[in-house]
Amino acid sequence: MDAFRDAILQRGPIESFALKTVQDFIQPQRQTKLAQDENQMLENMLRTLLQQLVASAAQSGEQIMQYGQLIDDDENVNGQIPRLLDVVLYLCEKEHVEGGMIFQLLEDLTEMSTMKNCKDVFGYIESKQDILGKQELFARGKLVMLRTCNQLLRRLSKANDVVFCGRILMFLAHFFPLSERSAVNIKGVFNTSNETKYEKDPPKGISVDFNFYKTFWSLQEYFCNPASLTTASTKWQKFSSSLAVVLNTFDAQPLSEEEGEANSLEEEAATFNIKYLTSSKLMGLELKDSSFRRHILLQCLILFDYLRAPGKNDKDLPSETMKEELKSCEDRVKKLLEITPPKGKEFLRAVEHILEREKNWVWWKRDGCPPFEKQPIEKKSPNAGQKRRRQRWRLGNKELSQLWRWADQNPNALTDSQRVRAPDIADYWKPLAEDMDPSAGIEDAYHHKNNRVYCWKGLRFAARQDLEGFSRFTDLGIEGVVPVELLPPEVRSKYQAKPNEKAKRAKKEETKGGSLEEEAKGGSLVSAEGTLVGGSTSEAEGEAGRGESEAMESDAIADTPTPEEQQRLGGSDTDNGQEAGQIEDTETEEGGLMETDLNHPPMPIS
C-alpha cells in the first residue's frame, strides 16, 4: 500500500511507473496481466487506500478531489484521489488488471462522499466518459455504473437538485446504447408516487371559486396514472366531466396577445419549477398565464394519445363511446392550444409532430426494443501479391460467353471471313445419315438422334433451307428430315416421299379444272349428266379430253382395292368406290361451272 501511496505522489506520466508499481506489489506470475486471485488482492488494497485518502481529506476539511494537490510536469493540478483513479484507469485500459476495478472504486468513492463532493466526483466521471465507454471496459462495468448513478439519483432532491439530476441522466443516455433495456420502461409503469398535493379545505378570508380549484387539480390524479381510466367507466365519466368544466373556463376567459406575451414565463428561467404551485391564492394568476394553460392542455393530449396507443390488449382499449368522447375532447383541446398566445398555431403543429413520432417509439418498445445500430461494413483490401479478379456478369449462355470473350480480343469478329457460320443443310445431316447406315454398325444409343441440341438445331436449319424435309418430321420423325440423297440405298426407299390422299385429290382437281376451262374457251358447255352440248371440238379439246380420260383411268386404278382388301371388305367396296367416284365427278363439274361463271382466266395444263 505504501508503494502505491508513493507512486501517486510521483511526477511525470503515469505510463512510466503504473505497471512497475503493480509488479513490485503483487509480483505476478505473468509480467503484464494479473490472475484472478491477484486481481482480487489488488482491488482490496486499492479500496482500502481510497478509504484512507477520503478519511484524511475529511479530517483536513478539504474537498476530496482537491486533497493533496500536486503539480505535474505539464503544470496540471491534480489531487491524490484523482491521481489514484488515473493510475487504475490506465491499468484497466491496457488490460493489465481486471476492467471492472475502476468502476468499483468510483462506486465506493460516491458512497463515501457528501452530495457536494459527489458533484466533483461525477465531473471526473464525465471527463473520462470516452475511456470508460470503450467496449473492453463497458462490458465489465456497465452494471456497476448504472447502480452508482441510480444511487446518486435516489440521494438527490428532484426539486432542488434538478440540474445535477439532469447531468446524470444525460450521462446515462450517452454512456449506454439507445437500445439498452435497463433504460426503457418496457411495461409502461407510471410513477404514481409523483403526487400533486393541493388544498382540501377552502381558505378563510379569500374569495376563490374553491369548487373549480378542486376540480382543476383533481385532473392531476388521472394524468399521473392514465391506465386507471380504462379499468372503470365511472372514473372516465368523472374525468370527462371535470375536464369539460376546465375547458369551458378556458373558453370563457380567452387570452389576448398582449396578456400572453406579458404573462408568459417561457423566457424567465429563474421562475421555472418542476412542480406546479397549487396554492389557491395563485389560481387567478395561473389562469392568466399562457404557459400554465399550455402545460395543462398538453397533458390532456398526452393522455389521449396514450389511451389510443396501438398494440394494446382488447381489455385495455377504450370503448366505442369513449372513443367518440376522446375525439370531441381532443378537438376542443387543440382549438384552445391554437388560440393560446403567443404563436399558438406553431406550438400546436410542433406538439402534433412530436406525438406522431412518439408512435414509432411505442411500437419499438412493444416489439421488445430490438437493437437498430448496425456495424459498418469492413472493406477487405486484397492481398498485395494476389491479382484482383474482374467482376463478371452472368448473361446469356456458354456459347454466347465464348463469343463475347472472342469478340473482346477481335473487334472485327462479326465481319471476319473465317468466323463460324451456319452450315449447309446437307453437311449438317451427314453424321445422322451415317448413323442410319446399317453397314456402319453404330448402336442406337450413340446415334445423333439422341442429342436434343443437335436435333433442335437441325430442325431450325430445315425450317429455313428445306421445307419439304421439315414437313416429313411429323410422320417420320427426325430421321425423315434427312435429305434423301444422303441416305444409303437400302434405307432410302423407307423415307422416300409418297403422295397422300390429299395430294392426289388436289392434283385431280387441278387437272379437271384445267380441262373445263379449255372447253369453256372453245364455246362448249358440260351438262349435269356429263354430255357435250353444241359447239365444235378442236384438237386441243381432244387432247384435253384424252388427258381427262387418262387421269380418270389412273384415279380408278388407284381407287381399285386389292384382292385381299376385297375379301376383307366382303366385296362391298366396289359400289362404295363407284359412289365415291360419282360424288367426285359431281363436285368437279360444279367446280368447273363455278369457275366458268366467274370468268376466271384459264389455268395452263402442265
C-alpha atoms as one frame of an Amber mdcrd trajectory, in Angstrom:
protein
   0.000   0.000   0.000   2.843   2.370   0.773   4.269   1.687  -2.695   1.033
   2.872  -4.283   0.845   5.884  -1.951   4.335   6.881  -3.034   3.539   6.174
  -6.692   0.613   8.579  -6.860   2.849  11.322  -5.492   5.337  10.878  -8.320
   5.556  13.432 -11.074   5.532  12.592 -14.739   3.381  10.446 -16.988   1.526
   7.530 -15.484   2.803   5.111 -18.129   6.303   5.316 -16.705   5.535   3.857
 -13.259   1.995   2.349 -13.153   2.779  -1.206 -14.300   6.078  -1.348 -12.410
   4.326  -0.389  -9.162   1.809  -3.229  -9.584   4.582  -5.734 -10.321   6.548
  -4.668  -7.249   3.473  -5.004  -5.019   1.950  -8.212  -6.396   4.921  -9.966
  -8.022   2.548 -11.621 -10.514   3.023 -14.961 -12.228   2.807 -13.240 -15.603
   4.552  -9.964 -16.297   1.751  -7.973 -17.971  -1.578  -9.471 -16.848  -2.748
 -10.488 -13.374  -4.509 -13.709 -12.500  -7.920 -13.768 -10.810  -6.668 -14.064
  -7.211  -4.031 -11.408  -7.886  -6.714  -9.043  -9.225  -8.794  -9.591  -6.074
  -5.817  -8.850  -3.844  -5.017  -5.649  -5.744  -8.657  -4.497  -5.665  -8.903
  -4.952  -1.887  -5.697  -2.984  -1.374  -6.864  -0.121  -3.638 -10.267   0.123
  -1.935  -8.551   0.315   1.458  -6.157   3.009   0.207  -9.058   5.016  -1.245
 -10.907   4.832   2.077  -7.848   6.140   3.933  -7.434   9.041   1.494 -11.106
  10.033   1.845 -10.833   9.885   5.639  -7.705  12.077   5.565  -9.467  14.576
   3.314 -12.459  14.708   5.651 -10.197  15.307   8.699  -8.361  18.115   6.919
 -11.638  19.739   5.868 -10.656  19.791   2.184 -12.763  18.591  -0.709 -11.797
  15.040  -1.524 -10.970  15.690  -5.207  -8.570  18.519  -4.211  -6.923  16.748
  -1.275  -3.114  16.602  -1.510  -2.878  18.579  -4.737   0.394  18.460  -6.671
   1.605  19.995  -9.910   2.957  17.591 -12.539   5.375  18.286 -15.384   2.551
  19.623 -17.576   1.597  22.074 -14.786  -1.741  20.327 -14.234  -3.100  20.489
 -10.678  -4.285  17.035  -9.506  -5.257  15.698  -6.097  -4.156  12.364  -4.757
  -7.520  10.693  -5.296  -7.832  11.745  -8.997  -4.209  10.617  -9.469  -5.020
   7.214  -7.976  -8.076   6.900 -10.215  -5.981   7.809 -13.275  -3.464   5.059
 -12.464  -6.190   2.419 -12.091  -7.952   3.620 -15.253  -4.719   3.309 -17.238
  -4.123  -0.243 -15.946  -7.693  -1.233 -16.832  -7.484   0.311 -20.306  -4.253
  -1.576 -21.096  -5.819  -4.790 -19.685  -3.111  -5.226 -17.060  -5.810  -5.579
 -14.379  -9.499  -6.552 -14.415 -11.615  -3.999 -16.338 -14.312  -3.551 -13.680
 -11.890  -2.386 -10.982 -12.152   1.329 -11.839 -15.971   1.189 -11.679 -15.860
  -0.403  -8.235 -13.584   2.350  -6.941 -15.882   5.059  -8.350 -18.894   3.465
  -6.640 -17.060   3.366  -3.298 -15.991   6.971  -3.722 -19.538   8.239  -4.305
 -20.852   6.296  -1.308 -18.188   7.836   0.971 -18.703  11.402  -0.287 -21.186
  14.100   0.559 -23.511  15.436  -2.153 -21.259  18.482  -2.578 -18.238  16.250
  -3.170 -20.296  13.918  -5.377 -20.627  16.720  -7.929 -16.824  16.870  -8.230
 -16.603  13.067  -8.437 -19.238  12.987 -11.159 -17.344  15.738 -13.007 -14.346
  13.388 -13.093 -16.588  10.589 -14.434 -17.897  12.885 -17.186 -14.338  13.850
 -18.193 -13.368  10.159 -18.587 -16.582   9.168 -20.386 -14.854   8.277 -23.682
 -12.403   5.894 -21.991 -14.995   4.347 -19.681 -17.278   3.765 -22.667 -14.779
   1.568 -24.537 -16.096  -1.897 -25.204 -13.497  -3.763 -23.125 -14.314  -1.604
 -20.058 -18.029  -1.030 -20.685 -18.835  -4.760 -20.798 -17.250  -5.292 -17.356
 -18.569  -2.249 -15.516 -21.866  -1.127 -17.086 -23.997  -2.622 -14.293 -21.795
  -1.080 -11.574 -22.000   2.328 -13.259 -25.777   2.034 -13.605 -26.062   1.166
  -9.898 -23.824   4.117  -8.973 -25.912   6.603 -10.957 -29.208   5.266  -9.586
 -27.902   5.601  -6.033 -26.957   9.207  -6.729 -30.412   9.936  -8.181 -32.079
   8.493  -5.079 -29.971  10.707  -2.829 -30.710  13.874  -4.779 -33.767  16.074
  -4.415 -35.839  16.223  -7.577 -36.926  19.761  -6.705 -33.651  21.317  -5.518
 -31.026  19.342  -7.489 -32.688  19.418 -10.887 -29.511  20.337 -12.801 -27.412
  17.600 -11.194 -30.149  15.020 -11.878 -30.201  16.150 -15.496 -26.412  15.732
 -15.757 -26.673  12.152 -14.502 -29.499  11.297 -16.907 -27.630  12.845 -19.841
 -24.516  10.850 -18.934 -26.514   7.614 -18.841 -28.076   8.428 -22.205 -24.620
   8.877 -23.770 -22.896   6.071 -21.882 -25.433   3.329 -22.599 -26.635   2.406
 -26.104 -30.055   3.561 -27.179 -31.444   0.005 -27.183 -30.313  -0.719 -23.605
 -33.294  -2.435 -21.947 -32.432  -1.134 -18.472 -33.160   2.427 -19.655 -36.537
   1.589 -21.213 -39.830   1.320 -19.340 -40.985  -1.728 -21.296 -44.025  -2.490
 -19.147 -45.178   1.126 -19.245 -45.351   1.507 -15.464 -46.318   5.024 -14.303
 -44.693   6.890 -11.451 -47.723   7.033  -9.209 -45.596   8.330  -6.338 -45.367
  11.701  -8.117 -48.428  13.067  -6.363 -49.630  16.637  -6.789 -50.845  17.869
  -3.442 -53.439  20.628  -3.178 -55.717  22.146  -0.537 -58.705  20.123   0.584
 -60.457  22.836   2.615 -61.340  26.326   1.383 -59.150  29.142   2.745 -60.621
  31.759   5.047 -60.802  35.402   4.072 -60.086  34.797   0.367 -62.774  34.806
  -2.318 -61.877  31.851  -4.535 -64.067  29.519  -6.530 -62.948  26.549  -4.472
 -65.095  24.040  -6.348 -63.328  24.932  -9.582 -59.982  24.824  -7.735 -60.592
  21.252  -6.542 -61.957  20.176  -9.917 -58.950  21.641 -11.708 -56.257  19.988
  -9.572 -58.129  16.683  -9.353 -57.218  16.118 -13.029 -53.591  15.503 -11.966
 -54.641  12.226 -10.352 -55.658  10.898 -13.776 -52.665  12.428 -15.553 -50.441
  10.603 -13.049 -51.987   7.211 -13.869 -53.836   7.198 -17.228 -54.266   3.410
 -17.182 -56.856   3.719 -14.413 -59.327   5.387 -16.814 -59.850   2.178 -18.817
 -60.364  -0.107 -15.833 -63.609   1.531 -14.606 -66.154   3.503 -16.590 -67.039
   5.665 -13.567 -63.513   7.112 -13.482 -63.685   8.093 -17.129 -67.070   9.769
 -16.639 -65.735  11.730 -13.663 -62.614  12.736 -15.565 -64.538  13.826 -18.670
 -66.957  15.933 -16.611 -64.073  17.610 -14.710 -62.196  18.244 -17.956 -65.299
  19.790 -19.526 -65.505  22.271 -16.630 -61.856  23.281 -17.108 -62.172  23.647
 -20.887 -65.327  25.729 -20.527 -63.455  28.050 -18.165 -60.588  28.402 -20.643
 -63.120  29.193 -23.390 -64.881  31.788 -21.229 -61.596  33.528 -20.340 -59.551
  33.747 -23.550 -56.129  35.401 -23.519 -55.209  38.299 -25.772 -51.833  38.618
 -27.492 -50.721  41.296 -25.006 -51.665  39.155 -21.989 -49.982  36.115 -23.488
 -46.684  37.907 -24.059 -46.788  39.735 -20.712 -47.603  36.720 -18.556 -45.536
  34.109 -20.431 -42.867  32.527 -18.243 -41.003  30.809 -21.072 -38.298  33.495
 -21.187 -37.757  33.563 -17.412 -35.712  30.505 -16.460 -35.398  31.621 -12.848
 -39.105  31.137 -12.175 -39.201  27.640 -13.663 -40.137  24.865 -11.247 -40.519
  21.154 -11.812 -43.766  21.009  -9.807 -46.956  23.025 -10.093 -47.691  25.671
  -7.458 -51.078  24.570  -6.145 -51.891  27.360  -3.724 -55.474  28.555  -4.055
 -54.247  32.161  -3.812 -52.435  31.740  -7.161 -55.358  30.232  -9.067 -56.434
  33.531 -10.662 -52.890  34.419 -11.783 -52.212  30.940 -13.164 -55.309  31.063
 -15.352 -53.931  34.235 -16.977 -50.565  32.580 -17.671 -50.347  31.177 -21.218
 -47.513  28.768 -20.312 -49.577  27.323 -17.476 -52.544  26.763 -19.781 -50.329
  25.094 -22.370 -48.936  22.704 -19.763 -52.405  21.557 -18.765 -53.651  21.236
 -22.352 -50.515  19.350 -23.379 -51.078  16.889 -20.530 -54.544  16.262 -21.960
 -53.152  15.473 -25.433 -50.560  13.102 -23.973 -53.277  11.258 -22.044 -55.488
  10.984 -25.147 -52.542   9.704 -27.179 -51.808   7.033 -24.557 -55.408   5.805
 -24.475 -55.387   5.328 -28.279 -51.843   3.940 -28.466 -51.534   0.885 -30.770
 -50.574  -2.622 -29.720 -52.689  -2.865 -26.571 -54.828  -5.784 -25.443 -58.549
  -5.707 -26.110 -59.345  -5.150 -22.458 -57.089  -2.061 -22.323 -58.617  -0.431
 -25.406 -61.277   2.269 -24.936 -64.899   1.526 -25.796 -66.677   2.999 -28.806
 -68.484   5.664 -26.788 -65.230   6.510 -25.066 -63.508   6.914 -28.428 -66.143
   9.396 -29.574 -65.732  11.446 -26.379 -61.968  11.319 -26.793 -62.276  12.717
 -30.308 -64.518  15.617 -29.245 -62.306  16.480 -26.246 -59.179  16.339 -28.387
 -60.671  18.745 -30.924 -61.538  21.222 -28.179 -58.045  20.986 -26.641 -56.352
  21.563 -29.994 -58.587  24.541 -30.709 -57.663  26.077 -27.336 -53.958  25.482
 -27.970 -54.270  27.155 -31.364 -55.804  30.335 -29.936 -53.488  30.494 -26.886
 -50.870  33.233 -27.483 -48.097  33.598 -28.373 -47.657  31.616 -31.656 -50.450
  29.177 -30.916 -50.587  27.610 -34.387 -46.819  26.960 -34.491 -46.926  25.436
 -30.993 -49.797  23.131 -31.957 -48.007  21.913 -35.102 -44.870  21.140 -33.078
 -46.874  19.175 -30.485 -48.692  17.152 -33.169 -45.390  16.312 -34.832 -43.883
  15.120 -31.537 -46.896  12.952 -30.727 -46.796  11.417 -34.207 -43.142  10.472
 -33.799 -43.902   9.058 -30.369 -45.886   6.246 -32.015 -42.669   4.889 -33.505
 -41.135   4.589 -30.051 -44.283   2.920 -28.737 -44.084   0.227 -31.413 -40.341
  -0.181 -30.792 -40.963  -0.827 -27.081 -43.867  -3.170 -27.808 -41.567  -5.224
 -30.087 -39.074  -5.766 -27.264 -36.668  -2.906 -28.058 -34.692  -4.642 -30.838
 -31.267  -3.065 -31.467 -31.151  -0.924 -34.571 -27.467   0.031 -34.557 -25.641
  -1.579 -37.470 -21.923  -2.105 -37.513 -20.111  -0.578 -40.507 -19.074  -2.991
 -43.232 -15.336  -3.524 -43.253 -13.786  -3.237 -46.685 -11.244  -6.005 -47.014
  -8.294  -4.883 -49.095  -6.944  -7.538 -51.499  -3.586  -9.077 -50.780  -0.607
  -7.374 -52.362   0.550 -10.489 -54.194  -2.919 -11.610 -55.265  -4.297 -10.311
 -58.533  -7.727  -8.804 -58.163 -10.322 -10.597 -60.255 -12.551  -8.606 -62.511
 -16.231  -8.638 -61.743 -18.149 -10.949 -64.051 -21.752 -10.731 -65.096 -23.530
 -13.986 -65.853 -25.530 -13.229 -69.003 -26.671 -15.410 -71.919 -25.276 -18.926
 -72.130 -21.979 -20.736 -72.593 -21.810 -20.229 -76.368 -22.562 -16.506 -76.110
 -19.976 -16.113 -73.366 -17.355 -17.714 -75.620 -18.379 -15.396 -78.446 -18.093
 -12.333 -76.199 -14.661 -13.385 -74.952 -13.543 -13.870 -78.539 -15.003 -10.515
 -79.557 -13.015  -8.786 -76.784  -9.815  -9.942 -78.476 -11.004  -9.236 -82.031
 -13.219  -6.147 -82.500 -13.960  -7.148 -86.110 -15.145 -10.647 -85.173 -18.575
 -10.261 -86.748 -17.122  -9.288 -90.149 -14.341 -11.868 -90.130 -14.500 -14.216
 -93.128 -13.261 -17.167 -91.063 -15.827 -16.862 -88.248 -18.207 -19.776 -87.642
 -21.376 -19.579 -89.742 -24.487 -21.717 -90.098 -23.540 -24.872 -92.085 -25.259
 -26.141 -95.212 -28.216 -28.435 -94.576 -26.574 -31.380 -96.369 -23.324 -31.017
 -94.404 -25.206 -30.777 -91.137 -27.224 -34.002 -91.622 -24.254 -36.127 -92.782
 -23.450 -37.521 -89.277 -27.060 -38.653 -88.786 -27.148 -40.179 -92.297 -24.014
 -42.188 -91.453 -25.653 -43.397 -88.242 -28.641 -44.676 -90.295 -26.379 -46.843
 -92.499 -26.728 -50.455 -91.250 -23.277 -51.316 -92.579 -21.711 -48.781 -90.200
 -22.778 -50.862 -87.205 -23.400 -47.882 -84.890 -25.570 -48.723 -81.908 -28.800
 -46.817 -81.304 -27.550 -45.381 -78.025 -24.775 -43.494 -79.852 -26.906 -42.071
 -82.682 -27.055 -38.334 -83.187 -30.834 -38.504 -82.995 -30.494 -38.877 -79.213
 -28.762 -35.500 -78.965 -31.541 -32.985 -78.328 -29.437 -29.933 -79.108 -28.309
 -31.465 -82.438 -31.883 -32.300 -83.429 -33.183 -28.859 -82.409 -30.534 -27.086
 -84.464 -31.219 -29.381 -87.430 -34.921 -28.569 -87.354 -34.065 -24.852 -87.275
 -31.856 -25.253 -90.369 -34.512 -27.363 -92.159 -37.213 -24.788 -91.451 -35.092
 -22.193 -93.244 -33.429 -24.229 -96.013 -35.522 -27.411 -96.628 -39.252 -27.032
 -96.016 -40.047 -30.319 -97.774 -37.813 -32.231 -95.378 -39.135 -30.253 -92.437
 -42.709 -31.363 -93.308 -41.685 -35.037 -93.031 -40.820 -34.642 -89.351 -44.413
 -35.235 -88.206 -44.769 -38.620 -89.933 -41.220 -39.984 -89.957 -39.513 -38.262
 -87.011 -36.082 -36.639 -87.054 -34.665 -39.283 -89.448 -37.249 -38.309 -92.070
 -35.850 -34.752 -92.189 -32.501 -36.011 -93.552 -32.259 -35.335 -97.322 -32.957
 -38.499 -99.316 -29.815 -38.189-101.407 -27.678 -38.566 -98.248 -29.298 -41.849
 -97.213 -27.829 -45.236 -98.194 -29.790 -47.124-100.922 -31.174 -49.801 -98.603
 -32.733 -47.152 -96.318 -33.722 -44.589 -98.937 -36.953 -46.331-100.015 -38.277
 -46.290 -96.484 -38.024 -42.497 -96.179 -38.878 -41.644 -99.822 -41.786 -39.229
-100.176 -45.201 -40.842-101.002 -48.188 -38.762-102.156 -51.064 -38.975 -99.740
 -54.788 -38.818-100.493 -54.921 -35.076-100.107 -52.160 -34.571-102.656 -53.953
 -36.899-105.130 -57.254 -35.051-104.833 -55.555 -31.705-105.297 -53.799 -32.966
-108.433 -57.029 -34.424-109.861 -58.999 -31.240-109.210 -56.259 -29.195-110.835
 -56.305 -31.433-113.957 -60.095 -31.435-114.308 -60.348 -27.741-113.662 -57.852
 -27.058-116.437 -59.798 -29.177-118.961 -63.093 -27.460-118.186 -61.545 -24.056
-118.648 -60.247 -25.083-122.097 -63.692 -26.381-123.077 -65.359 -23.177-121.943
 -62.876 -21.220-124.047 -63.896 -23.277-127.154 -67.607 -22.489-126.572 -68.789
 -25.853-125.304 -70.775 -26.474-122.105 -70.902 -29.556-119.960 -74.324 -30.747
-118.808 -75.028 -32.193-115.400 -75.070 -35.707-116.959 -71.523 -35.196-118.385
 -72.530 -34.906-122.163 -71.257 -32.168-124.506 -73.918 -29.773-125.904 -73.235
 -27.718-129.099 -70.017 -26.365-130.436 -67.191 -27.941-132.372 -64.146 -29.527
-130.773 -60.667 -28.655-131.726 -57.508 -30.652-131.453 -56.765 -29.027-128.141
 -60.160 -30.155-126.844 -59.465 -33.680-127.997 -56.149 -33.667-126.217 -57.828
 -32.263-123.104 -60.456 -34.997-123.293 -57.801 -37.639-123.680 -55.905 -36.171
-120.740 -59.063 -36.182-118.635 -59.872 -39.773-119.529 -56.331 -40.827-118.744
 -56.497 -39.058-115.414 -59.836 -40.714-114.599 -58.452 -44.103-115.554 -55.441
 -43.604-113.340 -57.720 -42.497-110.495 -59.898 -45.550-110.994 -56.858 -47.788
-110.920 -55.615 -46.047-107.796 -59.044 -46.342-106.158 -59.477 -50.042-107.042
 -58.909 -52.176-103.901 -56.550 -55.110-103.917 -57.935 -58.685-103.849 -57.004
 -59.000-100.176 -58.990 -55.853 -99.360 -61.960 -57.099-101.387 -62.011 -60.309
 -99.394 -61.719 -58.433 -96.109 -64.465 -55.969 -97.008 -66.762 -58.609 -98.459
 -66.979 -57.181-101.992 -68.898 -54.089-100.972 -66.059 -51.685-101.688 -66.755
 -51.620-105.420 -70.085 -49.925-105.004 -68.642 -47.576-102.463 -65.832 -46.781
-104.859 -68.272 -46.005-107.661 -70.366 -43.808-105.423 -67.277 -42.011-104.327
 -66.258 -41.547-107.943 -69.675 -40.183-108.855 -69.538 -37.753-105.971 -66.107
 -36.589-107.046 -67.312 -36.141-110.655 -70.300 -34.096-109.486 -68.089 -31.919
-107.315 -65.672 -31.484-110.196 -68.454 -30.468-112.586 -69.896 -27.982-110.083
 -66.441 -26.588-109.528 -65.923 -26.243-113.283 -69.232 -24.441-113.751 -68.447
 -22.030-110.917 -65.087 -21.230-112.424 -66.685 -20.710-115.844 -69.410 -18.473
-114.488 -66.865 -16.279-112.631 -64.870 -15.856-115.899 -61.578 -16.633-114.167
 -58.645 -16.848-116.580 -57.912 -20.450-117.597 -55.091 -22.194-115.753 -52.465
 -23.791-118.008 -52.363 -27.568-118.053 -48.995 -28.937-117.167
